[in-house]
Short mmCIF file of C-alpha atoms and ligand atoms in Angstrom, two decimals:
data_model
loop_
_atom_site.label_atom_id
_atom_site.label_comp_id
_atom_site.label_asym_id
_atom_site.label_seq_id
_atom_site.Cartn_x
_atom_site.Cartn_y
_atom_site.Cartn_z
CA UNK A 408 224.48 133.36 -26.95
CA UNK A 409 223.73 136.73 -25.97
CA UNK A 410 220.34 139.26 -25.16
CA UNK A 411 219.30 140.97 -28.49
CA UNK A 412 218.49 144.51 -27.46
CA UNK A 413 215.26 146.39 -28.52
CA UNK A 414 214.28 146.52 -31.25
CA UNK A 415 215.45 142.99 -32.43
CA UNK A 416 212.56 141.32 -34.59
CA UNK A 417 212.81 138.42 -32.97
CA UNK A 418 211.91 140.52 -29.60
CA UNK A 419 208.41 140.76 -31.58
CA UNK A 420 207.78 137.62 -32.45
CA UNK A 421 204.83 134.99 -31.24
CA UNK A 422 207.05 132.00 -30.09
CA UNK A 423 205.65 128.67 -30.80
CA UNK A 424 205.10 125.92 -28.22
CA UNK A 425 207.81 123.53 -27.93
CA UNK A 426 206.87 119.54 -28.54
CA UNK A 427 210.85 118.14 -27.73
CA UNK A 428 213.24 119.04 -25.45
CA UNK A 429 216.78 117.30 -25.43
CA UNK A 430 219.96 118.34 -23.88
CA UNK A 431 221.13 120.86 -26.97
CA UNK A 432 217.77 122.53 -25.20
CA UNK A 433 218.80 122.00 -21.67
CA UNK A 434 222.52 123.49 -22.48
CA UNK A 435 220.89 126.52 -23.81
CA UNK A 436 218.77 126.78 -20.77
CA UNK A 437 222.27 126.93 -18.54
CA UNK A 438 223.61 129.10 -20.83
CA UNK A 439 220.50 132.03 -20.52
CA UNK A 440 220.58 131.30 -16.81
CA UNK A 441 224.46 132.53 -16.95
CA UNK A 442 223.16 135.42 -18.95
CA UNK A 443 220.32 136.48 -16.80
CA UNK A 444 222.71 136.28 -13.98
CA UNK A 445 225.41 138.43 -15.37
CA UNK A 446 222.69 141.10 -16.14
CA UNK A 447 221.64 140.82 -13.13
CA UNK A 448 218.01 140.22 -14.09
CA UNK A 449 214.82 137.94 -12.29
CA UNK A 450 213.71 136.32 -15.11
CA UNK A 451 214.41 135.87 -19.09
CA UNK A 452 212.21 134.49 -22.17
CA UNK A 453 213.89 132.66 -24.76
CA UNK A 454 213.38 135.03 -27.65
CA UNK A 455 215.56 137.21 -25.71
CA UNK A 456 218.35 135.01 -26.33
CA UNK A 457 216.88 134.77 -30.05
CA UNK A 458 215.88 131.61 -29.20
CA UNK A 459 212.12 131.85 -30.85
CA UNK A 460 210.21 128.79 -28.24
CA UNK A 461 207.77 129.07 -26.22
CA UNK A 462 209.85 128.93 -22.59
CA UNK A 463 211.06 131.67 -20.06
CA UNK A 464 213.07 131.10 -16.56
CA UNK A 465 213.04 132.74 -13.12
CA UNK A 466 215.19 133.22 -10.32
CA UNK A 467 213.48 135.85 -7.78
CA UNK A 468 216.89 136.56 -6.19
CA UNK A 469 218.81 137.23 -9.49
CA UNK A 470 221.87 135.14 -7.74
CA UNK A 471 222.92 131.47 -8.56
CA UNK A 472 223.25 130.73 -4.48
CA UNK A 473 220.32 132.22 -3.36
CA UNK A 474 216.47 131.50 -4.35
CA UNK A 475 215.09 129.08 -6.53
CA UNK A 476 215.63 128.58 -10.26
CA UNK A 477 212.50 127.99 -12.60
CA UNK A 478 212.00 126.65 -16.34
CA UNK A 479 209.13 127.07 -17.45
CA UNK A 480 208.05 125.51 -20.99
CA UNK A 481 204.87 126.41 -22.81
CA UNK A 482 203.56 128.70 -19.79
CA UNK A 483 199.71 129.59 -19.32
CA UNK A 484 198.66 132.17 -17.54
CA UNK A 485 194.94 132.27 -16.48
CA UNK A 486 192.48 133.46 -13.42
CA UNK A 487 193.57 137.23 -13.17
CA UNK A 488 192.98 138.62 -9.78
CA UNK A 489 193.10 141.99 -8.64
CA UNK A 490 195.21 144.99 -10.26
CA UNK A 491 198.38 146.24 -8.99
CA UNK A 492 200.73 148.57 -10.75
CA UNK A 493 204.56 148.47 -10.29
CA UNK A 494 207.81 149.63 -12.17
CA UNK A 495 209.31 146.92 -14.57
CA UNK A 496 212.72 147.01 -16.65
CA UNK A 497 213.53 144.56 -19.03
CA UNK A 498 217.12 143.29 -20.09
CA UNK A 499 216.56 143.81 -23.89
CA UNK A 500 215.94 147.55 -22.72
CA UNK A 501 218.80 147.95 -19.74
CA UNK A 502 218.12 151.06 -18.20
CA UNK A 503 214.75 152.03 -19.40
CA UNK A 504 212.10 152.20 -16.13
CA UNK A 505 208.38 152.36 -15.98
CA UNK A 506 204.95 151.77 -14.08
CA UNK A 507 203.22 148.60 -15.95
CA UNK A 508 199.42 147.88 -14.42
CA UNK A 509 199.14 143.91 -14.48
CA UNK A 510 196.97 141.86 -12.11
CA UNK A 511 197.66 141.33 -8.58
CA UNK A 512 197.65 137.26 -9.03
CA UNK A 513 197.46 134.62 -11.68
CA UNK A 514 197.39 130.97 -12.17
CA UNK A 515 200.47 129.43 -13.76
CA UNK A 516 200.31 126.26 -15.80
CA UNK A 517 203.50 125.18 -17.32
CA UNK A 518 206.07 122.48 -17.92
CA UNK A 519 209.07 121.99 -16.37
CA UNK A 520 212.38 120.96 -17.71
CA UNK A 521 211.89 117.15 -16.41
CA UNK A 522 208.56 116.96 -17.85
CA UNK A 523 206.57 117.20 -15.14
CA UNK A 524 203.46 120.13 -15.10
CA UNK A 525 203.46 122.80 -12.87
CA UNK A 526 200.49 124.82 -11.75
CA UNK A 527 200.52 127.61 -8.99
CA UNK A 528 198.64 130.30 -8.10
CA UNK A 529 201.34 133.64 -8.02
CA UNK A 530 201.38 137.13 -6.47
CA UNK A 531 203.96 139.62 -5.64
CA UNK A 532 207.21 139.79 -7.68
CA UNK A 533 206.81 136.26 -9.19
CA UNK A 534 203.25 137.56 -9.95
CA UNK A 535 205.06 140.41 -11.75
CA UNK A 536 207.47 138.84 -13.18
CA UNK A 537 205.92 135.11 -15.00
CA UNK A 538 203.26 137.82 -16.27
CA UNK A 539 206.04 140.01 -17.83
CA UNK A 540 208.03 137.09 -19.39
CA UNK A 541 205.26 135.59 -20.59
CA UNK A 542 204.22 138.94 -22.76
CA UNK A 543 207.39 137.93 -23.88
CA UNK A 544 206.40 134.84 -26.11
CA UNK A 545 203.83 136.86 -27.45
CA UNK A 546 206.24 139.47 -28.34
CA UNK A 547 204.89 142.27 -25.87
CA UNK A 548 207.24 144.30 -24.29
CA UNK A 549 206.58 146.40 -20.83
CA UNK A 550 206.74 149.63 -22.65
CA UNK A 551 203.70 148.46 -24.74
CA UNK A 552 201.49 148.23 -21.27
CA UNK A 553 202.27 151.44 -20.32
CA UNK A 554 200.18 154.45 -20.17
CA UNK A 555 200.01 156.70 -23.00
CA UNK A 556 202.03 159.37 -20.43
CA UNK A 557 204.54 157.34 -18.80
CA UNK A 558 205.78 156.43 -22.07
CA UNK A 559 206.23 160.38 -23.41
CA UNK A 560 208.55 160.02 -20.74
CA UNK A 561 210.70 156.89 -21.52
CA UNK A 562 210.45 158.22 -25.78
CA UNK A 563 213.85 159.64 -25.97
CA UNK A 564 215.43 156.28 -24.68
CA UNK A 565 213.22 154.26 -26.72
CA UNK A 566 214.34 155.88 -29.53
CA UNK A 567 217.80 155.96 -28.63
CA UNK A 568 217.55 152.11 -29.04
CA UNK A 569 216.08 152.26 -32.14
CA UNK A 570 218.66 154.53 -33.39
CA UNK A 571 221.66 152.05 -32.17
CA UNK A 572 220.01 149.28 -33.67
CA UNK A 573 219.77 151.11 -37.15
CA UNK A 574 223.14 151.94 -37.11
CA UNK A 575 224.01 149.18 -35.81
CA UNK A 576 222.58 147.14 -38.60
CA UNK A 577 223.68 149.62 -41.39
CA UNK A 578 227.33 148.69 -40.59
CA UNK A 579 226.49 144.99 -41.04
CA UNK A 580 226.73 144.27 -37.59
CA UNK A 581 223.36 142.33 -37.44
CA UNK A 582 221.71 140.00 -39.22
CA UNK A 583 218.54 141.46 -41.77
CA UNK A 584 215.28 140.67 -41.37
CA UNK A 585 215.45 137.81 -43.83
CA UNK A 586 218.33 136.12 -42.23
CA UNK A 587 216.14 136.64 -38.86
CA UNK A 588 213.31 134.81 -39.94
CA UNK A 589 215.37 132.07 -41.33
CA UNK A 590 216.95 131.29 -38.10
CA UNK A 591 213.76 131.80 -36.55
CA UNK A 592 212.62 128.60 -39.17
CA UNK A 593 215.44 126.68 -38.04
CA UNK A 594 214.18 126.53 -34.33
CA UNK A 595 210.50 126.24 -34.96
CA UNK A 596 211.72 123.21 -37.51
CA UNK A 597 214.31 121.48 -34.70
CA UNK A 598 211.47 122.05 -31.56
CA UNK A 599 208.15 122.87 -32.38
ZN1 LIG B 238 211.77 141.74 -20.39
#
Protein backbone atom coordinates (compact mmCIF):
# COMPACT_ATOMS: atom_id res chain seq x y z
CA UNK A 1 0.00 0.00 0.00
CA UNK A 2 1.10 3.34 -0.72
CA UNK A 3 -0.50 7.29 -1.35
CA UNK A 4 -1.21 7.70 -5.14
CA UNK A 5 -0.07 11.21 -5.90
CA UNK A 6 -2.19 13.79 -7.89
CA UNK A 7 -3.48 13.23 -10.43
CA UNK A 8 -4.33 9.47 -9.79
CA UNK A 9 -8.00 8.74 -11.11
CA UNK A 10 -8.84 7.09 -8.33
CA UNK A 11 -8.02 10.56 -6.35
CA UNK A 12 -11.30 11.64 -8.42
CA UNK A 13 -13.47 9.21 -7.79
CA UNK A 14 -17.03 9.20 -5.69
CA UNK A 15 -16.29 6.32 -3.17
CA UNK A 16 -19.18 4.19 -2.36
CA UNK A 17 -20.47 3.47 1.15
CA UNK A 18 -19.18 0.44 2.66
CA UNK A 19 -21.97 -2.38 3.90
CA UNK A 20 -19.03 -5.08 5.48
CA UNK A 21 -16.12 -4.61 7.23
CA UNK A 22 -13.87 -7.69 8.25
CA UNK A 23 -10.34 -7.83 9.33
CA UNK A 24 -8.72 -7.81 5.51
CA UNK A 25 -10.52 -4.12 6.12
CA UNK A 26 -9.23 -3.54 9.55
CA UNK A 27 -5.47 -4.61 8.37
CA UNK A 28 -5.72 -2.06 5.71
CA UNK A 29 -6.86 0.47 8.17
CA UNK A 30 -3.36 -0.21 10.28
CA UNK A 31 -1.61 -0.21 7.33
CA UNK A 32 -2.87 3.69 6.08
CA UNK A 33 -2.46 4.67 9.72
CA UNK A 34 1.44 3.61 9.25
CA UNK A 35 1.29 5.60 6.08
CA UNK A 36 -0.28 8.73 7.35
CA UNK A 37 2.22 8.58 10.07
CA UNK A 38 5.30 8.28 8.01
CA UNK A 39 4.05 11.32 5.95
CA UNK A 40 3.57 12.90 8.69
CA UNK A 41 -0.04 13.85 7.90
CA UNK A 42 -3.53 14.48 10.36
CA UNK A 43 -5.75 12.61 8.53
CA UNK A 44 -6.10 10.23 5.25
CA UNK A 45 -9.21 8.99 3.01
CA UNK A 46 -9.08 5.67 1.65
CA UNK A 47 -8.95 6.50 -2.03
CA UNK A 48 -5.69 7.89 -1.18
CA UNK A 49 -4.42 4.57 -0.56
CA UNK A 50 -6.48 3.54 -3.83
CA UNK A 51 -8.67 2.01 -1.69
CA UNK A 52 -12.11 3.36 -3.49
CA UNK A 53 -14.71 3.10 0.12
CA UNK A 54 -16.32 5.38 1.64
CA UNK A 55 -13.92 5.77 5.05
CA UNK A 56 -11.12 8.32 6.11
CA UNK A 57 -9.02 8.36 9.59
CA UNK A 58 -7.64 11.07 11.89
CA UNK A 59 -5.04 11.55 14.28
CA UNK A 60 -4.83 15.46 15.24
CA UNK A 61 -1.25 14.98 16.52
CA UNK A 62 0.12 13.14 13.40
CA UNK A 63 2.10 10.77 16.08
CA UNK A 64 1.15 7.12 17.09
CA UNK A 65 1.85 8.12 21.07
CA UNK A 66 0.21 11.18 21.22
CA UNK A 67 -3.64 12.14 20.44
CA UNK A 68 -6.36 10.06 19.53
CA UNK A 69 -6.82 7.84 16.49
CA UNK A 70 -10.23 7.96 14.50
CA UNK A 71 -11.97 5.62 11.76
CA UNK A 72 -14.47 6.89 10.42
CA UNK A 73 -16.77 4.75 7.93
CA UNK A 74 -19.45 6.25 5.72
CA UNK A 75 -18.95 9.91 7.27
CA UNK A 76 -21.79 12.70 7.07
CA UNK A 77 -21.17 15.92 7.40
CA UNK A 78 -24.14 18.30 8.08
CA UNK A 79 -25.15 21.73 10.11
CA UNK A 80 -22.41 24.15 8.67
CA UNK A 81 -21.65 26.92 11.01
CA UNK A 82 -19.76 29.89 10.49
CA UNK A 83 -16.84 30.43 7.80
CA UNK A 84 -13.28 30.34 8.54
CA UNK A 85 -10.48 30.19 6.05
CA UNK A 86 -7.13 28.40 6.73
CA UNK A 87 -4.12 26.87 4.71
CA UNK A 88 -4.53 23.06 3.90
CA UNK A 89 -1.91 20.55 2.22
CA UNK A 90 -2.79 17.28 1.27
CA UNK A 91 -0.47 14.09 1.12
CA UNK A 92 -1.42 13.15 -2.52
CA UNK A 93 0.01 16.78 -3.22
CA UNK A 94 3.22 16.93 -0.60
CA UNK A 95 4.36 20.27 -0.70
CA UNK A 96 1.68 22.18 -2.41
CA UNK A 97 0.06 25.00 0.28
CA UNK A 98 -3.05 27.05 0.11
CA UNK A 99 -5.95 29.11 1.88
CA UNK A 100 -9.27 26.77 1.57
CA UNK A 101 -12.61 28.77 3.03
CA UNK A 102 -14.72 25.87 4.78
CA UNK A 103 -17.12 26.40 7.69
CA UNK A 104 -16.12 27.15 11.10
CA UNK A 105 -18.10 23.89 12.57
CA UNK A 106 -19.98 20.86 11.41
CA UNK A 107 -21.84 17.92 12.64
CA UNK A 108 -20.18 14.55 12.11
CA UNK A 109 -22.17 11.37 11.74
CA UNK A 110 -20.19 8.32 11.08
CA UNK A 111 -19.34 4.74 11.93
CA UNK A 112 -16.68 3.53 13.69
CA UNK A 113 -14.55 0.54 13.17
CA UNK A 114 -16.51 -1.55 16.04
CA UNK A 115 -19.74 -0.65 14.66
CA UNK A 116 -20.86 1.67 16.84
CA UNK A 117 -22.17 5.45 15.35
CA UNK A 118 -20.52 8.42 16.11
CA UNK A 119 -21.94 11.90 16.01
CA UNK A 120 -20.11 15.16 17.18
CA UNK A 121 -20.32 18.51 16.64
CA UNK A 122 -16.41 19.73 15.33
CA UNK A 123 -14.47 23.01 15.11
CA UNK A 124 -10.92 23.96 14.86
CA UNK A 125 -8.40 21.61 13.17
CA UNK A 126 -10.67 18.50 13.41
CA UNK A 127 -13.28 20.94 11.93
CA UNK A 128 -10.72 21.43 9.14
CA UNK A 129 -9.63 18.43 8.73
CA UNK A 130 -13.04 15.62 8.73
CA UNK A 131 -14.32 18.45 6.21
CA UNK A 132 -11.18 18.07 3.99
CA UNK A 133 -11.10 14.21 4.05
CA UNK A 134 -14.42 13.95 3.51
CA UNK A 135 -14.16 16.08 -0.01
CA UNK A 136 -12.09 13.26 -0.35
CA UNK A 137 -14.80 10.48 -0.98
CA UNK A 138 -16.32 12.72 -3.24
CA UNK A 139 -13.19 13.12 -5.08
CA UNK A 140 -12.60 16.96 -4.25
CA UNK A 141 -9.33 18.00 -3.64
CA UNK A 142 -8.28 21.37 -1.57
CA UNK A 143 -6.97 22.97 -4.65
CA UNK A 144 -10.53 22.71 -6.15
CA UNK A 145 -11.92 25.10 -3.09
CA UNK A 146 -9.57 27.56 -3.67
CA UNK A 147 -9.95 30.93 -5.03
CA UNK A 148 -9.57 31.53 -8.59
CA UNK A 149 -6.10 33.63 -7.41
CA UNK A 150 -4.57 31.53 -4.89
CA UNK A 151 -4.52 28.84 -7.30
CA UNK A 152 -2.55 31.05 -10.27
CA UNK A 153 -0.21 30.75 -7.61
CA UNK A 154 0.04 26.98 -6.74
CA UNK A 155 -0.34 26.30 -11.15
CA UNK A 156 3.24 25.61 -11.76
CA UNK A 157 3.28 22.82 -8.99
CA UNK A 158 0.04 21.53 -10.01
CA UNK A 159 1.25 21.02 -13.17
CA UNK A 160 4.45 19.73 -12.21
CA UNK A 161 2.36 16.76 -10.83
CA UNK A 162 0.59 16.30 -13.73
CA UNK A 163 3.66 16.21 -15.73
CA UNK A 164 5.31 13.36 -13.34
CA UNK A 165 2.33 11.44 -13.51
CA UNK A 166 2.33 11.48 -17.44
CA UNK A 167 5.63 10.44 -17.59
CA UNK A 168 5.34 8.47 -15.13
CA UNK A 169 2.64 6.46 -16.75
CA UNK A 170 4.23 6.61 -20.30
CA UNK A 171 7.11 4.42 -18.95
CA UNK A 172 4.58 1.85 -17.70
CA UNK A 173 5.08 2.65 -14.30
CA UNK A 174 1.28 2.92 -13.47
CA UNK A 175 -1.55 1.22 -14.09
CA UNK A 176 -4.08 2.83 -17.20
CA UNK A 177 -7.20 4.02 -16.67
CA UNK A 178 -8.84 0.73 -17.53
CA UNK A 179 -6.84 -1.31 -15.18
CA UNK A 180 -7.87 1.61 -12.55
CA UNK A 181 -11.37 1.16 -12.84
CA UNK A 182 -11.12 -2.52 -12.70
CA UNK A 183 -9.52 -2.53 -9.38
CA UNK A 184 -11.76 0.10 -8.43
CA UNK A 185 -14.72 -2.87 -9.35
CA UNK A 186 -12.97 -5.25 -7.32
CA UNK A 187 -13.44 -3.16 -4.02
CA UNK A 188 -16.88 -1.82 -4.66
CA UNK A 189 -17.71 -5.80 -5.46
CA UNK A 190 -15.76 -7.21 -2.03
CA UNK A 191 -17.37 -4.03 0.33
CA UNK A 192 -20.02 -2.11 -0.97
ZN1 LIG B 1 -5.88 15.45 1.26
Amino acid sequence: MRIVPYPHPVLRHVSKPIKRFDADLREKIRQMFDLMYEAEGVGLAANQVDLPLRLFIVNLKADPKKGEEFVFLNPVITRPKGNAEQEEGCLSLPGVRGKVKRPEKVLLTAYMSNGKEYEAEVDGLMARVVQHELDHLDGVLFPDRMSDTAKADIAEEIEEFEFDFLSRRNSGELPSDAEIAAQIAEWETKYC
